[in-house]
Amino acid sequence: MSYVLEANDLTKQFHKERILNRVQFQLKKGEVLSIVGPSGSGKTTLLRTLAGLEKPTEGTLSMSGHDITEKKANERSIGLVFQQPLLFPHMTVEENIRYGAKFARSSKKDSVTDLLSAIELSDYRGYYPAEISGGQQQRVALARAIATEPDVILFDEPFSSLDPKLRHDLRIWLREFLAERSITSIFVTHDTEEAMLMGDRVGVFHEGTFQQIDRPEVLYKEPANAFVARFIGGHFVLSEHEYIPLSNCSVTTNAYETGRRYMATIQHITFQHGQTIAHMSMEDLNKTTTLPVAGAEVGQTVWLSFPDEQICAFGGRAV
Amino acid sequence: MKWSSNKSWLLFLPAVLFLILPLYGLAAAISQSFQQQGEWTLSAYQQLFQSDRFLSAVGFSLEVAFLSSLLSLLIGLLFTRSFYPYLASHTPRLIVWMPMLFPHFVWGYMVILLLSETGVLAQVFTLLGGDDFPTLTQDSRGIGIILTYVWKEVPFVILMLLPVYATIKPEYYDLVKTLGGGAWSQFKQVEWPHLLPVMIETFLIVFAFTISAYEVPALLGTTFPEMLSVLSYNWFYGSSWDDRSLAFAAMVLLSLFILILTFIGYIYMNKKRFRMMKGKS
Amino acid sequence: MKKSTFSLFALILFLFPVFMLVLQSVSETWRFQSGEGIQFQLDSFDVLLSDPNLWEATGWSFLIGTVVLLINLVIGLGTGKALTLYSFRGKSLVEAILLAPILIPVLAIAMGLHLFMIRVGLADTWLGVVLIHLVPTVPYSIKIFHNAYRQLGVSMMEQPLTLGSSPLYQLFTIELPLMKPAIRSVTFLTIVISLSQYAITAIIGGGNVITLPMIFFPFLDTANAAIMAAFSIWFSFLPFGMYVLVEGALLLLPYSKKPWRISQ
């Protein structure tokens, strides 16, 4: 079967620096892929290359089996929602969406009206962008991108300029919106939680390539390498080859348990989801970690035990 | 967006075609300054440096252009600095831009109307019982020319400087104030670094224009001393064919002088910018 | 207090001279020294406007100014966009070179181009005059449009592209409507600079292309102050006329219907 979007060995080089390094992935119809990675990892360049705003140095890109590597941005059936809403300030909300609808292949008359009610802004159709809030603007930008009826929509951290509460609400709204219409999309973010919430699959992007692409559950249970384990969290990375899930570590005040044990000092305490979380430093390993510890006190010395049978080797499906 | 395809260069094509005009014009002027009666010769330049008329025109032009540019810049800076908050709104800006609606020579005529020996000021002066109104236009010291240029260029200077003041963040002033800086150090530390590149650019534009434009000195100047532009124009249309090469040679020297001045300004600014960038990292 | 100081300076320096020109144009030539007051008349405009040369010169100035403006728009828009979109080595040098033509004496360029214009048959023609008027205008237009595009932002130009807009459609629906202030500035600047050229018009036009400055200078010797003032005012009508035309053209752009509601 042919995928909606498929990248093969996508490489982008600026001068001597490789921003994208043989990127490889496939996207099925209706699927949402989250891409998460630290800033500077090349996520945005990847998105711009997919959209056609940058040309890859090497590699190919195809949509539904057709090579689109040489196609310009305006000839690709790919929409891009930027970090900023970038609404056209001289057009009303409705005109902005209609502007997108002009480039749709099928011309359904009522689609703009439908979209307006889908983004819950029917009452604001005559407003100018400067007259509505940031969250509303971002919803209009989304509707405008959808109005072009693209085969794939790319999101480049679309909520990062909004405040946390609004961001949280919009995530859930967008997730449902995309699922209802089975819109194939790629969602780029630097926030792991957001990535897991939005994506059917999550790709961890680092040093210009995917470290691992899989369902959130798999990423968590079988990280492909130390970077993924550290980035996703929930594990104690012992070396570049071994890790132990934090849930399998035990914290004791006595040093009588068998297996590997390390001394740790509790430096800070925070409270999350009804638990007391200890932030500990482990002088021997020169590392820090956080774990729920009942009755923890700042300054307390504890022992972390890693039972040998719980230690895992990296080997989740690497890409 | 970086170069997405070679077609992107097409956007530059009109500008490249346009640049042919001044480049070819200057090259042709240089080549013709070395020719007399179809022969290659340096004689035009030799004649120039022996001509008192030329040498006094050089001195006069430098003086007039330098004074005009400097005064325009100073008054423009003072005006912008004092009043830029008022220039944010529409009507005051329109009033300040008013002189820019008129060609230079029309403004020159306005100066004659107001300040010549038979002008409004002189008439009022006589009415009030004064006699011997000073010669302010078509005078040998270039007062009329300088007055016209300054009056006309101050709005231009304000136009160039206004965006600079509009982009200086008020926090910087607060910072200097909290560090105990007075008005002078506010100017020196906050405004001057932003102003300097624009001031240099504006000075170059105004200076290059005032030293080489023909219309205003033709209207408000006198026969001696003349501005270089007027002298060259007269030579260009002079009776003798040889005078043409003098006109070319004079204009080539003037162009060279301005280009050297520009080059110095450009190098100076780039050096400054380079050091600023180095300081940042 | 400061506001009134500003008003005082602005009025005396910039509005008063224009007011005096207007006043002189509608009154008899002043003789204040003999205690005479101001006697209003409109003969000066009658005399001026009954001169067929004036109308012909106005026509030529308008035609030349319009074509110069159109070419300025094409070069300015293209170059301003390119300078904003692309980053490349030596960009600051390119910017400097593009500004350089307003630093080189335009008189030198016109003299240099004179022979060439004769050779290609452009000397003594209005097209030749259009070409030479480009030299002192185009660098300003490039600068203004470069600034305008920079303010618009690269992302704002990429957004329509990802929606599927062609570059030309984008120019008319997004870029031009959002750059109206820049277009207005370029209009005024270009037409006024074009109207200001006596020497280079004389050199390239060879006395055959009679624009307004070509008759203003000879008028100085013959006409009285009232007529000269009327002529001076006449010069400012052209930029206004051009402005009205451009403003009308801008209204034809898409999404320009409710300008009063757009918050800038």
PDB file of N, CA, C and O in Angstrom, chain A residues 260-315:
ATOM      1  N   ARG A 260      22.227  -3.644  42.761  1.00  0.00           N
ATOM      2  CA  ARG A 260      22.971  -2.383  42.758  1.00  0.00           C
ATOM      3  C   ARG A 260      22.277  -1.359  43.644  1.00  0.00           C
ATOM      4  O   ARG A 260      21.058  -1.207  43.579  1.00  0.00           O
ATOM      5  N   ARG A 261      23.026  -0.661  44.444  1.00  0.00           N
ATOM      6  CA  ARG A 261      22.432   0.374  45.297  1.00  0.00           C
ATOM      7  C   ARG A 261      23.325   1.624  45.236  1.00  0.00           C
ATOM      8  O   ARG A 261      24.538   1.521  45.110  1.00  0.00           O
ATOM      9  N   TYR A 262      22.652   2.706  45.330  1.00  0.00           N
ATOM     10  CA  TYR A 262      23.413   3.974  45.314  1.00  0.00           C
ATOM     11  C   TYR A 262      22.857   4.902  46.370  1.00  0.00           C
ATOM     12  O   TYR A 262      21.648   4.928  46.615  1.00  0.00           O
ATOM     13  N   MET A 263      23.731   5.668  46.956  1.00  0.00           N
ATOM     14  CA  MET A 263      23.310   6.616  47.958  1.00  0.00           C
ATOM     15  C   MET A 263      22.814   7.891  47.265  1.00  0.00           C
ATOM     16  O   MET A 263      23.379   8.315  46.259  1.00  0.00           O
ATOM     17  N   ALA A 264      21.731   8.457  47.805  1.00  0.00           N
ATOM     18  CA  ALA A 264      21.214   9.697  47.222  1.00  0.00           C
ATOM     19  C   ALA A 264      20.810  10.669  48.329  1.00  0.00           C
ATOM     20  O   ALA A 264      20.435  10.234  49.420  1.00  0.00           O
ATOM     21  N   THR A 265      20.957  11.948  48.050  1.00  0.00           N
ATOM     22  CA  THR A 265      20.543  12.964  49.009  1.00  0.00           C
ATOM     23  C   THR A 265      19.342  13.704  48.459  1.00  0.00           C
ATOM     24  O   THR A 265      19.348  14.134  47.297  1.00  0.00           O
ATOM     25  N   ILE A 266      18.314  13.850  49.275  1.00  0.00           N
ATOM     26  CA  ILE A 266      17.119  14.569  48.822  1.00  0.00           C
ATOM     27  C   ILE A 266      17.388  16.068  48.909  1.00  0.00           C
ATOM     28  O   ILE A 266      17.731  16.576  49.984  1.00  0.00           O
ATOM     29  N   GLN A 267      17.251  16.725  47.794  1.00  0.00           N
ATOM     30  CA  GLN A 267      17.574  18.153  47.779  1.00  0.00           C
ATOM     31  C   GLN A 267      16.354  19.052  47.767  1.00  0.00           C
ATOM     32  O   GLN A 267      16.386  20.149  48.303  1.00  0.00           O
ATOM     33  N   HIS A 268      15.302  18.612  47.062  1.00  0.00           N
ATOM     34  CA  HIS A 268      14.068  19.412  47.023  1.00  0.00           C
ATOM     35  C   HIS A 268      12.887  18.464  47.110  1.00  0.00           C
ATOM     36  O   HIS A 268      13.024  17.275  46.801  1.00  0.00           O
ATOM     37  N   ILE A 269      11.759  19.030  47.491  1.00  0.00           N
ATOM     38  CA  ILE A 269      10.546  18.224  47.488  1.00  0.00           C
ATOM     39  C   ILE A 269       9.440  19.008  46.791  1.00  0.00           C
ATOM     40  O   ILE A 269       9.280  20.205  47.018  1.00  0.00           O
ATOM     41  N   THR A 270       8.727  18.334  45.878  1.00  0.00           N
ATOM     42  CA  THR A 270       7.565  18.972  45.244  1.00  0.00           C
ATOM     43  C   THR A 270       6.389  18.019  45.366  1.00  0.00           C
ATOM     44  O   THR A 270       6.559  16.865  45.746  1.00  0.00           O
ATOM     45  N   PHE A 271       5.211  18.513  45.029  1.00  0.00           N
ATOM     46  CA  PHE A 271       4.010  17.692  45.166  1.00  0.00           C
ATOM     47  C   PHE A 271       3.285  17.650  43.836  1.00  0.00           C
ATOM     48  O   PHE A 271       3.018  18.677  43.234  1.00  0.00           O
ATOM     49  N   GLN A 272       3.015  16.448  43.360  1.00  0.00           N
ATOM     50  CA  GLN A 272       2.351  16.294  42.076  1.00  0.00           C
ATOM     51  C   GLN A 272       1.391  15.139  42.125  1.00  0.00           C
ATOM     52  O   GLN A 272       1.728  14.078  42.651  1.00  0.00           O
ATOM     53  N   HIS A 273       0.228  15.321  41.550  1.00  0.00           N
ATOM     54  CA  HIS A 273      -0.764  14.258  41.453  1.00  0.00           C
ATOM     55  C   HIS A 273      -0.932  13.539  42.791  1.00  0.00           C
ATOM     56  O   HIS A 273      -0.973  12.311  42.850  1.00  0.00           O
ATOM     57  N   GLY A 274      -0.941  14.278  43.880  1.00  0.00           N
ATOM     58  CA  GLY A 274      -1.185  13.691  45.184  1.00  0.00           C
ATOM     59  C   GLY A 274      -0.019  12.919  45.772  1.00  0.00           C
ATOM     60  O   GLY A 274      -0.182  12.174  46.725  1.00  0.00           O
ATOM     61  N   GLN A 275       1.138  13.068  45.194  1.00  0.00           N
ATOM     62  CA  GLN A 275       2.298  12.342  45.724  1.00  0.00           C
ATOM     63  C   GLN A 275       3.411  13.304  46.114  1.00  0.00           C
ATOM     64  O   GLN A 275       3.500  14.410  45.585  1.00  0.00           O
ATOM     65  N   THR A 276       4.260  12.858  47.005  1.00  0.00           N
ATOM     66  CA  THR A 276       5.422  13.649  47.376  1.00  0.00           C
ATOM     67  C   THR A 276       6.584  13.215  46.487  1.00  0.00           C
ATOM     68  O   THR A 276       6.926  12.033  46.429  1.00  0.00           O
ATOM     69  N   ILE A 277       7.128  14.150  45.778  1.00  0.00           N
ATOM     70  CA  ILE A 277       8.199  13.815  44.838  1.00  0.00           C
ATOM     71  C   ILE A 277       9.525  14.316  45.410  1.00  0.00           C
ATOM     72  O   ILE A 277       9.655  15.489  45.755  1.00  0.00           O
ATOM     73  N   ALA A 278      10.489  13.419  45.477  1.00  0.00           N
ATOM     74  CA  ALA A 278      11.802  13.803  45.972  1.00  0.00           C
ATOM     75  C   ALA A 278      12.743  14.023  44.803  1.00  0.00           C
ATOM     76  O   ALA A 278      12.798  13.207  43.877  1.00  0.00           O
ATOM     77  N   HIS A 279      13.438  15.148  44.845  1.00  0.00           N
ATOM     78  CA  HIS A 279      14.467  15.423  43.822  1.00  0.00           C
ATOM     79  C   HIS A 279      15.799  15.097  44.465  1.00  0.00           C
ATOM     80  O   HIS A 279      16.211  15.752  45.413  1.00  0.00           O
ATOM     81  N   MET A 280      16.447  14.069  43.943  1.00  0.00           N
ATOM     82  CA  MET A 280      17.626  13.549  44.623  1.00  0.00           C
ATOM     83  C   MET A 280      18.873  13.693  43.775  1.00  0.00           C
ATOM     84  O   MET A 280      18.825  13.619  42.554  1.00  0.00           O
ATOM     85  N   SER A 281      19.989  13.874  44.465  1.00  0.00           N
ATOM     86  CA  SER A 281      21.258  13.859  43.739  1.00  0.00           C
ATOM     87  C   SER A 281      22.051  12.652  44.200  1.00  0.00           C
ATOM     88  O   SER A 281      22.046  12.312  45.378  1.00  0.00           O
ATOM     89  N   MET A 282      22.683  12.006  43.238  1.00  0.00           N
ATOM     90  CA  MET A 282      23.438  10.800  43.549  1.00  0.00           C
ATOM     91  C   MET A 282      24.903  11.088  43.296  1.00  0.00           C
ATOM     92  O   MET A 282      25.347  11.093  42.153  1.00  0.00           O
ATOM     93  N   GLU A 283      25.622  11.344  44.378  1.00  0.00           N
ATOM     94  CA  GLU A 283      26.999  11.812  44.241  1.00  0.00           C
ATOM     95  C   GLU A 283      27.884  10.804  43.505  1.00  0.00           C
ATOM     96  O   GLU A 283      28.691  11.167  42.667  1.00  0.00           O
ATOM     97  N   ASP A 284      27.682   9.489  43.813  1.00  0.00           N
ATOM     98  CA  ASP A 284      28.544   8.469  43.212  1.00  0.00           C
ATOM     99  C   ASP A 284      28.439   8.457  41.685  1.00  0.00           C
ATOM    100  O   ASP A 284      29.418   8.272  40.986  1.00  0.00           O
ATOM    101  N   LEU A 285      27.185   8.638  41.193  1.00  0.00           N
ATOM    102  CA  LEU A 285      26.975   8.561  39.737  1.00  0.00           C
ATOM    103  C   LEU A 285      27.023   9.943  39.084  1.00  0.00           C
ATOM    104  O   LEU A 285      26.974  10.049  37.869  1.00  0.00           O
ATOM    105  N   ASN A 286      27.093  10.973  39.934  1.00  0.00           N
ATOM    106  CA  ASN A 286      27.052  12.337  39.428  1.00  0.00           C
ATOM    107  C   ASN A 286      25.776  12.579  38.606  1.00  0.00           C
ATOM    108  O   ASN A 286      25.813  13.124  37.516  1.00  0.00           O
ATOM    109  N   LYS A 287      24.644  12.090  39.120  1.00  0.00           N
ATOM    110  CA  LYS A 287      23.375  12.206  38.412  1.00  0.00           C
ATOM    111  C   LYS A 287      22.303  12.693  39.372  1.00  0.00           C
ATOM    112  O   LYS A 287      22.476  12.625  40.589  1.00  0.00           O
ATOM    113  N   THR A 288      21.206  13.173  38.800  1.00  0.00           N
ATOM    114  CA  THR A 288      20.057  13.517  39.636  1.00  0.00           C
ATOM    115  C   THR A 288      18.859  12.753  39.123  1.00  0.00           C
ATOM    116  O   THR A 288      18.805  12.361  37.963  1.00  0.00           O
ATOM    117  N   THR A 289      17.885  12.511  40.000  1.00  0.00           N
ATOM    118  CA  THR A 289      16.672  11.827  39.561  1.00  0.00           C
ATOM    119  C   THR A 289      15.515  12.265  40.452  1.00  0.00           C
ATOM    120  O   THR A 289      15.738  12.841  41.522  1.00  0.00           O
ATOM    121  N   THR A 290      14.293  12.010  40.000  1.00  0.00           N
ATOM    122  CA  THR A 290      13.124  12.335  40.824  1.00  0.00           C
ATOM    123  C   THR A 290      12.249  11.107  40.951  1.00  0.00           C
ATOM    124  O   THR A 290      12.047  10.380  39.982  1.00  0.00           O
ATOM    125  N   LEU A 291      11.759  10.878  42.134  1.00  0.00           N
ATOM    126  CA  LEU A 291      10.916   9.712  42.409  1.00  0.00           C
ATOM    127  C   LEU A 291       9.920  10.081  43.493  1.00  0.00           C
ATOM    128  O   LEU A 291      10.238  10.889  44.360  1.00  0.00           O
ATOM    129  N   PRO A 292       8.736   9.458  43.468  1.00  0.00           N
ATOM    130  CA  PRO A 292       7.843   9.656  44.600  1.00  0.00           C
ATOM    131  C   PRO A 292       8.407   8.933  45.824  1.00  0.00           C
ATOM    132  O   PRO A 292       8.744   7.743  45.733  1.00  0.00           O
ATOM    133  N   VAL A 293       8.549   9.631  46.896  1.00  0.00           N
ATOM    134  CA  VAL A 293       9.044   9.012  48.134  1.00  0.00           C
ATOM    135  C   VAL A 293       8.130   9.463  49.261  1.00  0.00           C
ATOM    136  O   VAL A 293       8.047  10.655  49.542  1.00  0.00           O
ATOM    137  N   ALA A 294       7.434   8.512  49.857  1.00  0.00           N
ATOM    138  CA  ALA A 294       6.527   8.877  50.929  1.00  0.00           C
ATOM    139  C   ALA A 294       7.333   9.360  52.134  1.00  0.00           C
ATOM    140  O   ALA A 294       8.330   8.757  52.499  1.00  0.00           O
ATOM    141  N   GLY A 295       6.920  10.462  52.684  1.00  0.00           N
ATOM    142  CA  GLY A 295       7.551  10.982  53.888  1.00  0.00           C
ATOM    143  C   GLY A 295       8.965  11.482  53.697  1.00  0.00           C
ATOM    144  O   GLY A 295       9.767  11.455  54.628  1.00  0.00           O
ATOM    145  N   ALA A 296       9.283  11.926  52.494  1.00  0.00           N
ATOM    146  CA  ALA A 296      10.641  12.412  52.233  1.00  0.00           C
ATOM    147  C   ALA A 296      10.890  13.728  52.961  1.00  0.00           C
ATOM    148  O   ALA A 296       9.961  14.504  53.205  1.00  0.00           O
ATOM    149  N   GLU A 297      12.144  13.948  53.313  1.00  0.00           N
ATOM    150  CA  GLU A 297      12.520  15.221  53.932  1.00  0.00           C
ATOM    151  C   GLU A 297      13.757  15.751  53.247  1.00  0.00           C
ATOM    152  O   GLU A 297      14.647  14.986  52.884  1.00  0.00           O
ATOM    153  N   VAL A 298      13.815  17.056  53.147  1.00  0.00           N
ATOM    154  CA  VAL A 298      14.988  17.655  52.502  1.00  0.00           C
ATOM    155  C   VAL A 298      16.213  17.387  53.363  1.00  0.00           C
ATOM    156  O   VAL A 298      16.168  17.506  54.580  1.00  0.00           O
ATOM    157  N   GLY A 299      17.297  16.981  52.720  1.00  0.00           N
ATOM    158  CA  GLY A 299      18.533  16.752  53.435  1.00  0.00           C
ATOM    159  C   GLY A 299      18.725  15.299  53.841  1.00  0.00           C
ATOM    160  O   GLY A 299      19.815  14.871  54.194  1.00  0.00           O
ATOM    161  N   GLN A 300      17.639  14.536  53.732  1.00  0.00           N
ATOM    162  CA  GLN A 300      17.684  13.134  54.112  1.00  0.00           C
ATOM    163  C   GLN A 300      18.572  12.332  53.153  1.00  0.00           C
ATOM    164  O   GLN A 300      18.597  12.603  51.957  1.00  0.00           O
ATOM    165  N   THR A 301      19.298  11.336  53.693  1.00  0.00           N
ATOM    166  CA  THR A 301      20.075  10.452  52.832  1.00  0.00           C
ATOM    167  C   THR A 301      19.314   9.145  52.682  1.00  0.00           C
ATOM    168  O   THR A 301      18.830   8.585  53.661  1.00  0.00           O
ATOM    169  N   VAL A 302      19.150   8.704  51.432  1.00  0.00           N
ATOM    170  CA  VAL A 302      18.410   7.465  51.191  1.00  0.00           C
ATOM    171  C   VAL A 302      19.236   6.561  50.279  1.00  0.00           C
ATOM    172  O   VAL A 302      20.264   6.973  49.744  1.00  0.00           O
ATOM    173  N   TRP A 303      18.764   5.331  50.130  1.00  0.00           N
ATOM    174  CA  TRP A 303      19.420   4.405  49.211  1.00  0.00           C
ATOM    175  C   TRP A 303      18.476   4.039  48.087  1.00  0.00           C
ATOM    176  O   TRP A 303      17.323   3.738  48.309  1.00  0.00           O
ATOM    177  N   LEU A 304      18.988   4.098  46.891  1.00  0.00           N
ATOM    178  CA  LEU A 304      18.209   3.670  45.734  1.00  0.00           C
ATOM    179  C   LEU A 304      18.707   2.290  45.341  1.00  0.00           C
ATOM    180  O   LEU A 304      19.897   2.105  45.114  1.00  0.00           O
ATOM    181  N   SER A 305      17.758   1.350  45.231  1.00  0.00           N
ATOM    182  CA  SER A 305      18.178   0.003  44.822  1.00  0.00           C
ATOM    183  C   SER A 305      17.629  -0.326  43.450  1.00  0.00           C
ATOM    184  O   SER A 305      16.456  -0.070  43.168  1.00  0.00           O
ATOM    185  N   PHE A 306      18.479  -0.876  42.649  1.00  0.00           N
ATOM    186  CA  PHE A 306      18.062  -1.315  41.306  1.00  0.00           C
ATOM    187  C   PHE A 306      18.209  -2.827  41.247  1.00  0.00           C
ATOM    188  O   PHE A 306      19.318  -3.321  41.047  1.00  0.00           O
ATOM    189  N   PRO A 307      17.105  -3.575  41.388  1.00  0.00           N
ATOM    190  CA  PRO A 307      17.221  -5.047  41.339  1.00  0.00           C
ATOM    191  C   PRO A 307      17.760  -5.493  39.980  1.00  0.00           C
ATOM    192  O   PRO A 307      17.288  -5.005  38.943  1.00  0.00           O
ATOM    193  N   ASP A 308      18.724  -6.396  39.967  1.00  0.00           N
ATOM    194  CA  ASP A 308      19.365  -6.814  38.719  1.00  0.00           C
ATOM    195  C   ASP A 308      18.365  -7.308  37.681  1.00  0.00           C
ATOM    196  O   ASP A 308      18.491  -7.019  36.492  1.00  0.00           O
ATOM    197  N   GLU A 309      17.332  -8.062  38.155  1.00  0.00           N
ATOM    198  CA  GLU A 309      16.402  -8.655  37.189  1.00  0.00           C
ATOM    199  C   GLU A 309      15.527  -7.612  36.496  1.00  0.00           C
ATOM    200  O   GLU A 309      14.911  -7.877  35.482  1.00  0.00           O
ATOM    201  N   GLN A 310      15.494  -6.389  37.025  1.00  0.00           N
ATOM    202  CA  GLN A 310      14.655  -5.345  36.415  1.00  0.00           C
ATOM    203  C   GLN A 310      15.422  -4.468  35.426  1.00  0.00           C
ATOM    204  O   GLN A 310      14.844  -3.634  34.747  1.00  0.00           O
ATOM    205  N   ILE A 311      16.712  -4.654  35.398  1.00  0.00           N
ATOM    206  CA  ILE A 311      17.505  -3.804  34.501  1.00  0.00           C
ATOM    207  C   ILE A 311      17.324  -4.268  33.059  1.00  0.00           C
ATOM    208  O   ILE A 311      17.407  -5.458  32.774  1.00  0.00           O
ATOM    209  N   CYS A 312      17.030  -3.314  32.175  1.00  0.00           N
ATOM    210  CA  CYS A 312      16.746  -3.658  30.777  1.00  0.00           C
ATOM    211  C   CYS A 312      17.828  -3.102  29.859  1.00  0.00           C
ATOM    212  O   CYS A 312      18.490  -2.111  30.196  1.00  0.00           O
ATOM    213  N   ALA A 313      17.946  -3.746  28.731  1.00  0.00           N
ATOM    214  CA  ALA A 313      18.839  -3.208  27.694  1.00  0.00           C
ATOM    215  C   ALA A 313      17.982  -2.437  26.693  1.00  0.00           C
ATOM    216  O   ALA A 313      16.840  -2.796  26.445  1.00  0.00           O
ATOM    217  N   PHE A 314      18.532  -1.341  26.136  1.00  0.00           N
ATOM    218  CA  PHE A 314      17.786  -0.581  25.116  1.00  0.00           C
ATOM    219  C   PHE A 314      17.572  -1.456  23.906  1.00  0.00           C
ATOM    220  O   PHE A 314      18.414  -2.266  23.572  1.00  0.00           O
ATOM    221  N   GLY A 315      16.485  -1.294  23.256  1.00  0.00           N
ATOM    222  CA  GLY A 315      16.268  -2.142  22.092  1.00  0.00           C
ATOM    223  C   GLY A 315      14.853  -2.048  21.597  1.00  0.00           C
ATOM    224  O   GLY A 315      14.396  -2.842  20.818  1.00  0.00           O
TER     225      GLY A 315
END
